[in-house]
Structure formats: structure tokens, C-alpha cells
mmCIF file of C-alpha atoms in Angstrom:
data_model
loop_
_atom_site.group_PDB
_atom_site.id
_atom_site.type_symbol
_atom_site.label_atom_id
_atom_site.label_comp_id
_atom_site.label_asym_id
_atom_site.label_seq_id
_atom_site.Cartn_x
_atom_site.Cartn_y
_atom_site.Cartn_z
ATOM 1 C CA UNK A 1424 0.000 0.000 0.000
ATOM 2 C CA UNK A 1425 1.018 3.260 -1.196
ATOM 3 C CA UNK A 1426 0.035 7.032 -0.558
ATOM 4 C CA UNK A 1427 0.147 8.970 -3.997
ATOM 5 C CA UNK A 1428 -0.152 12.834 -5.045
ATOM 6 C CA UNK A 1429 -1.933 12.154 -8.482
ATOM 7 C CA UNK A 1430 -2.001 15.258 -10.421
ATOM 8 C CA UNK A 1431 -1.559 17.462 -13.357
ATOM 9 C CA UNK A 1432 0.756 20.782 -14.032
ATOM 10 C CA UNK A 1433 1.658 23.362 -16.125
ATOM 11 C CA UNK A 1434 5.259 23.302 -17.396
ATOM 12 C CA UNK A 1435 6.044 26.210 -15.378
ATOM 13 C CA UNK A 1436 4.666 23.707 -11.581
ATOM 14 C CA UNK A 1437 1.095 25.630 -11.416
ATOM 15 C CA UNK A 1438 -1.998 22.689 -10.470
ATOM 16 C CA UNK A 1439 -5.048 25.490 -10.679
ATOM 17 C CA UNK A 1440 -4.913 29.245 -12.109
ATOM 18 C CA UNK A 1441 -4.722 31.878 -9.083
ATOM 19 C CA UNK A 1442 -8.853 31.613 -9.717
ATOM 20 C CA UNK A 1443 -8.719 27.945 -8.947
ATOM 21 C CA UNK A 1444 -9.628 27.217 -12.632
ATOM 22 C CA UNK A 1445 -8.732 24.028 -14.427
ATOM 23 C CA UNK A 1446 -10.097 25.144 -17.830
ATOM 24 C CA UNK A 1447 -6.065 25.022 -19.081
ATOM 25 C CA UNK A 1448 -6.163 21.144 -18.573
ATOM 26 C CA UNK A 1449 -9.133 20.097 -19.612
ATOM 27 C CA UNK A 1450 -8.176 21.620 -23.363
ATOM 28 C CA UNK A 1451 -5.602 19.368 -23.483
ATOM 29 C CA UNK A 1452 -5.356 16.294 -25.898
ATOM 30 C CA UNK A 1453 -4.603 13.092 -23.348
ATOM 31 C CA UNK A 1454 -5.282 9.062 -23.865
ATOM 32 C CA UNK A 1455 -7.375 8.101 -21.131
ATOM 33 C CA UNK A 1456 -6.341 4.643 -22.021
ATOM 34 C CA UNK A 1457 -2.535 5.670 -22.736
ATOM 35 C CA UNK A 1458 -0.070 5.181 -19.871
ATOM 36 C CA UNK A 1459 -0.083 6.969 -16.543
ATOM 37 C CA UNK A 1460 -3.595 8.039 -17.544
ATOM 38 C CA UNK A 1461 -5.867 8.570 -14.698
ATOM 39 C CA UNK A 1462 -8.504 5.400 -15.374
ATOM 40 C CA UNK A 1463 -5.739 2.602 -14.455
ATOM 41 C CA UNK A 1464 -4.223 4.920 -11.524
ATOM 42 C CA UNK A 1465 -8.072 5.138 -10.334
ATOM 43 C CA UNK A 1466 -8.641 1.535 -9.533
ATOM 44 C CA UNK A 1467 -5.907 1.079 -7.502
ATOM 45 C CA UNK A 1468 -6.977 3.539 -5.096
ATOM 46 C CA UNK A 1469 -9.145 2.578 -1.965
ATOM 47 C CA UNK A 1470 -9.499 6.098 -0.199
ATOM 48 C CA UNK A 1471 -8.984 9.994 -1.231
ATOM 49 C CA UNK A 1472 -8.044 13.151 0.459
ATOM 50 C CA UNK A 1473 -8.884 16.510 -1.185
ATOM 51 C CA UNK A 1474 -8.124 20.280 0.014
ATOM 52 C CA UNK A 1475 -10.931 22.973 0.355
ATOM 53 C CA UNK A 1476 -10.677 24.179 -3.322
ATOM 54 C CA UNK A 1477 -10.494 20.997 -5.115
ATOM 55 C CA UNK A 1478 -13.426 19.614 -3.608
ATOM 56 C CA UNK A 1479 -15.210 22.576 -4.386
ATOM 57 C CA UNK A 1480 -13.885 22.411 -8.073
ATOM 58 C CA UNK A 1481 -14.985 19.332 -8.473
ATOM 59 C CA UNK A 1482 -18.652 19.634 -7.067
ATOM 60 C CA UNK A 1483 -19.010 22.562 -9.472
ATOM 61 C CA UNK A 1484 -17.223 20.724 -12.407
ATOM 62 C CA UNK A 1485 -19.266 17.782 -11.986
ATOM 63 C CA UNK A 1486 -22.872 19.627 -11.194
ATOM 64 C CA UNK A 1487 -23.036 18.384 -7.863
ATOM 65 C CA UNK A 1488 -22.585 15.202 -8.330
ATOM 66 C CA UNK A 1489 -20.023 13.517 -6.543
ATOM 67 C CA UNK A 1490 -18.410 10.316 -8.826
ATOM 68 C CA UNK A 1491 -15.821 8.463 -6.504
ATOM 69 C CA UNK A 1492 -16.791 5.646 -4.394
ATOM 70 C CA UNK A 1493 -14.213 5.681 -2.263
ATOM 71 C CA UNK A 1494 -14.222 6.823 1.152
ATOM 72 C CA UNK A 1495 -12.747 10.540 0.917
ATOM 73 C CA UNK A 1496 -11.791 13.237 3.024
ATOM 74 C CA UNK A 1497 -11.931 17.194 2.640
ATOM 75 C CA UNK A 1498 -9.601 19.128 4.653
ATOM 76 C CA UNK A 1499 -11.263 22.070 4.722
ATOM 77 C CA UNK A 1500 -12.372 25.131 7.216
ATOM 78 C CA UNK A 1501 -15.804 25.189 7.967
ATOM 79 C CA UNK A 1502 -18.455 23.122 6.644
ATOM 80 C CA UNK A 1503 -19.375 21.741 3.282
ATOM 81 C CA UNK A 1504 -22.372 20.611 1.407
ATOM 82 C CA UNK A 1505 -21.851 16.746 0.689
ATOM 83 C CA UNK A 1506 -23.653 15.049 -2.020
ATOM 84 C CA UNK A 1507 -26.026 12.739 -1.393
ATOM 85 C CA UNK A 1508 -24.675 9.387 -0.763
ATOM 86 C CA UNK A 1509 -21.017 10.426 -1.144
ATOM 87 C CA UNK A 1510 -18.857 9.040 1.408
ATOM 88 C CA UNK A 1511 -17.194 12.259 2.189
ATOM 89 C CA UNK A 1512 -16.336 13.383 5.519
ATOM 90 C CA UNK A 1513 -15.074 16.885 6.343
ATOM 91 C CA UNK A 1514 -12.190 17.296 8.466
ATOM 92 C CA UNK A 1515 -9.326 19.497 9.464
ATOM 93 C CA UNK A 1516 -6.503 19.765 11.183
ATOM 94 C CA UNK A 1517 -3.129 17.460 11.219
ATOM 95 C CA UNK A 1518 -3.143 15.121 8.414
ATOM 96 C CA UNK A 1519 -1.556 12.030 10.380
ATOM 97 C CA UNK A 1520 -4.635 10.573 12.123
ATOM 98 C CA UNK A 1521 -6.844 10.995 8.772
ATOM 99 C CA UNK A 1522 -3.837 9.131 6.874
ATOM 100 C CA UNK A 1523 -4.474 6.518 9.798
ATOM 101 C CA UNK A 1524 -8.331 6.613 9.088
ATOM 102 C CA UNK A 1525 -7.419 6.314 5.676
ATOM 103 C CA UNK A 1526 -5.498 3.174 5.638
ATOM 104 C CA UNK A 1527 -7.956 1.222 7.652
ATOM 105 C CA UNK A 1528 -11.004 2.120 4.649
ATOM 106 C CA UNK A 1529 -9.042 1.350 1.935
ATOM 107 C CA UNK A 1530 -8.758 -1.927 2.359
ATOM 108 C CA UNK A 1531 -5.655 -3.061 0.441
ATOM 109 C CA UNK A 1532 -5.770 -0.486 -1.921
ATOM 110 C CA UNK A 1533 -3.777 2.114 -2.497
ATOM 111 C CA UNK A 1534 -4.475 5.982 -1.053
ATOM 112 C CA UNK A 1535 -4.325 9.140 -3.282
ATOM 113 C CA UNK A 1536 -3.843 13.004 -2.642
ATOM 114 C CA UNK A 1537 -6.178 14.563 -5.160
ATOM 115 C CA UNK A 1538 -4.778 17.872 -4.247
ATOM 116 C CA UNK A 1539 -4.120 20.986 -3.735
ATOM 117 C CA UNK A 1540 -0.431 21.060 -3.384
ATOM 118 C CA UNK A 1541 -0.025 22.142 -0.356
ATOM 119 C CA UNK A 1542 -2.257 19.427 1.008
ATOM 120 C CA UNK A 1543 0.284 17.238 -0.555
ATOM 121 C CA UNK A 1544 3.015 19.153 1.415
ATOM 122 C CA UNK A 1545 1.795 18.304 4.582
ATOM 123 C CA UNK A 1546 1.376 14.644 4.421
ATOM 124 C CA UNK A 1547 4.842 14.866 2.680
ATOM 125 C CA UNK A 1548 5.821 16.992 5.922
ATOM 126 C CA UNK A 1549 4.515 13.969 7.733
ATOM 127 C CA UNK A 1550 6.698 11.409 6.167
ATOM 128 C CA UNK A 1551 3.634 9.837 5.068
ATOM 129 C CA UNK A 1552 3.789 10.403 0.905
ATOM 130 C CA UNK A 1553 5.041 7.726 -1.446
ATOM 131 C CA UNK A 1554 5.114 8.852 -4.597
ATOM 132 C CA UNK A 1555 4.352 12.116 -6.977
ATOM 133 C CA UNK A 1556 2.796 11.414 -10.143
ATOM 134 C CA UNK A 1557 2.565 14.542 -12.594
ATOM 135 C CA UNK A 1558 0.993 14.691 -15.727
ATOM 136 C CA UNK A 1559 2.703 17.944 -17.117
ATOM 137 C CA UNK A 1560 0.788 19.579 -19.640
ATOM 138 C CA UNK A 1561 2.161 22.149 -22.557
ATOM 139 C CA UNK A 1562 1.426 24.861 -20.990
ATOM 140 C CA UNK A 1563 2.377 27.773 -19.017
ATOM 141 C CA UNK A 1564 0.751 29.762 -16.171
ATOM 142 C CA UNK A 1565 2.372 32.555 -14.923
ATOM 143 C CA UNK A 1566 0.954 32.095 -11.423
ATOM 144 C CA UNK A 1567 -1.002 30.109 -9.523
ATOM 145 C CA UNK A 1568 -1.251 26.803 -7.135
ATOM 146 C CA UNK A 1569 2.215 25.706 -7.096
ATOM 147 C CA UNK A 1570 2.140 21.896 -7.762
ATOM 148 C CA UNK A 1571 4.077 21.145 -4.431
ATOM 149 C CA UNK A 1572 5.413 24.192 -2.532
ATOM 150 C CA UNK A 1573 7.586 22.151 -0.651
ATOM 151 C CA UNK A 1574 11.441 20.976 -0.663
ATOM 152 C CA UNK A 1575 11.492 17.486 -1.494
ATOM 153 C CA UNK A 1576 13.832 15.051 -2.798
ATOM 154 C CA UNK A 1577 12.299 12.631 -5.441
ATOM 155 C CA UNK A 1578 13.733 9.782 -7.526
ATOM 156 C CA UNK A 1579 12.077 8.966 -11.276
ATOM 157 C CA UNK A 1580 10.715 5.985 -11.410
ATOM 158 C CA UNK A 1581 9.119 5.708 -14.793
ATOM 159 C CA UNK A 1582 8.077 7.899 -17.588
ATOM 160 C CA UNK A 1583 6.000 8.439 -20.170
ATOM 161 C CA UNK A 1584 4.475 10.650 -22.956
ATOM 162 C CA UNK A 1585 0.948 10.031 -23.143
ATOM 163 C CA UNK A 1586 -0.218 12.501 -26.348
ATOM 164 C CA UNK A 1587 0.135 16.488 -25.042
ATOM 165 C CA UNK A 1588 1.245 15.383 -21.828
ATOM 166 C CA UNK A 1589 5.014 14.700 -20.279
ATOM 167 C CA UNK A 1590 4.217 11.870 -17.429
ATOM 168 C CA UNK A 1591 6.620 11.288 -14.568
ATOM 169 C CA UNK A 1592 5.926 8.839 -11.573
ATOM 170 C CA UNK A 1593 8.638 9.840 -8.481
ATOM 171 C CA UNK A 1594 9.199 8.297 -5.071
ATOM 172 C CA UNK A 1595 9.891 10.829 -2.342
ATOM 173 C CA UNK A 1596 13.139 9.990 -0.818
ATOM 174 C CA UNK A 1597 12.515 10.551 2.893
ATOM 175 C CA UNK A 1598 15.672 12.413 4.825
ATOM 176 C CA UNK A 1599 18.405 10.169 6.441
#
């Protein structure tokens, strides 16, 4: 079992535009059955953790509708409105006891940082992040949600180009 940051950048290590807007990704030309694409990475997962904004993008994106089945938690401050019938619980606070919630619901499955990068940072901070997969797309931001605003040492352990998109899958090396 593994705990993954899953996500997607800009060339110059944005996630979201300083609106929170994903529009730049979603015009981009991936193979959702190419390698590193998200479908395969998906079913290996058996419980999420999102940050404030990305749950938020998401619940917008989608129309309200909420399409994981996994157990998930929202770091967030303050409340949220939860679809109907998700299993999403709102939390906040030090990421180490959800990671330990976490592990017990997903089974033997794997456990994935949706994002935002910072998010990412802490359980990185925690010594509790495996790996850093990033999709980077061909484009730039300017400014933005840095994909990881954190100093980290990673190794590469496998690439790929999947259309548009530069993949790169990366164990964190944890501090000796």
C-alpha cells in the first residue's frame, strides 16, 4: 500500500490558475487509455483526500454530483455541502490521524492526494507520501497553485508521454 499525489501541471509547476480554474487542462489532448492516464491509476486507489478548493472544483465541475466511491476526506475550514450518498467526511486539522483513518477504509488499496499542493506538502511533511505522479501539460501559467510548494527530494521511477502530456511517476526519498 502506497500514498500517492496524483495530479496534473503546467510546465512552469502551477496545479489550478490563481482563480482555482482548471479550464487550461481540460483543453488538453490526453489518452485516457494511454499510460499513466488517470482510469488505471483510479482503480488502484481505496481512499482519497482533497483540500478545500479541489473539492469545491470538483462539485461545481461535476454539477453536484459527486463520482468516486471511495471513502474521501476534505480538509477544509468550515463546513461543506456533501452530495447525497457520497462518502465524504469533512475534516481538518493534522493530516496524520486521517492518513491513519485512511489506511484502515481502503482496504488493500492504495491511497491518493487529489490535491491541492499544499495538502500534498503536509502529508509529505509527515513522512507519510510515497510517490508524486505529474501529468505535465504544454502549458504555461504565470501564477497560480504551485504543484508542491515544498522541498522534497524525489527519484524517477518511470516515464512516459501520453499525447500532449510529459508523465513522470517519483518516489519521495525521505531524509536520512
Amino acid at each position: 500500500m502506497a500514498t500517492h499525489y496524483y495530479t496534473a501541471s503546467s510546465l512552469d509547476g502551477f496545479i489550478a490558475t490563481t482563480e482555482h480554474s482548471l479550464d487550461w487542462l481540460l483543453r488538453q489532448e490526453i489518452d485516457m487509455e494511454g499510460p499513466m492516464a488517470y482510469p488505471e491509476f483510479e482503480k488502484r486507489i481505496g481512499a482519497l483526500a482533497l483540500g478545500a478548493s479541489t473539492f469545491d472544483w470538483v462539485i461545481r465541475h461535476e454539477g453536484g454530483v459527486w463520482g468516486y466511491t471511495q471513502p474521501t476526506w476534505v480538509f477544509a475550514h468550515g463546513s461543506r455541502e456533501v452530495p447525497q450518498g457520497a462518502d465524504v467526511r469533512i475534516v481538518s486539522g493534522d493530516v496524520a490521524p486521517v492518513h491513519a483513518e485512511m489506511l484502515s477504509a481502503a482496504g488493500d488499496k492504495d491511497l491518493w492526494i487529489v490535491g491541492g499542493g499544499d495538502l500534498a506538502g503536509q502529508f509529505a511533511d509527515a513522512g507519510l507520501l510515497d510517490e508524486v505522479w505529474v501529468q505535465y501539460a504544454p502549458v504555461t501559467l504565470g501564477a497560480g497553485a504551485p504543484l508542491l510548494p515544498r522541498e522534497l527530494d524525489l527519484e524517477l521511477i518511470d516515464f512516459a508521454r501520453n499525447r500532449s502530456f510529459l508523465c513522470g511517476r517519483y518516489r519521495v526519498l525521505r531524509p536520512e
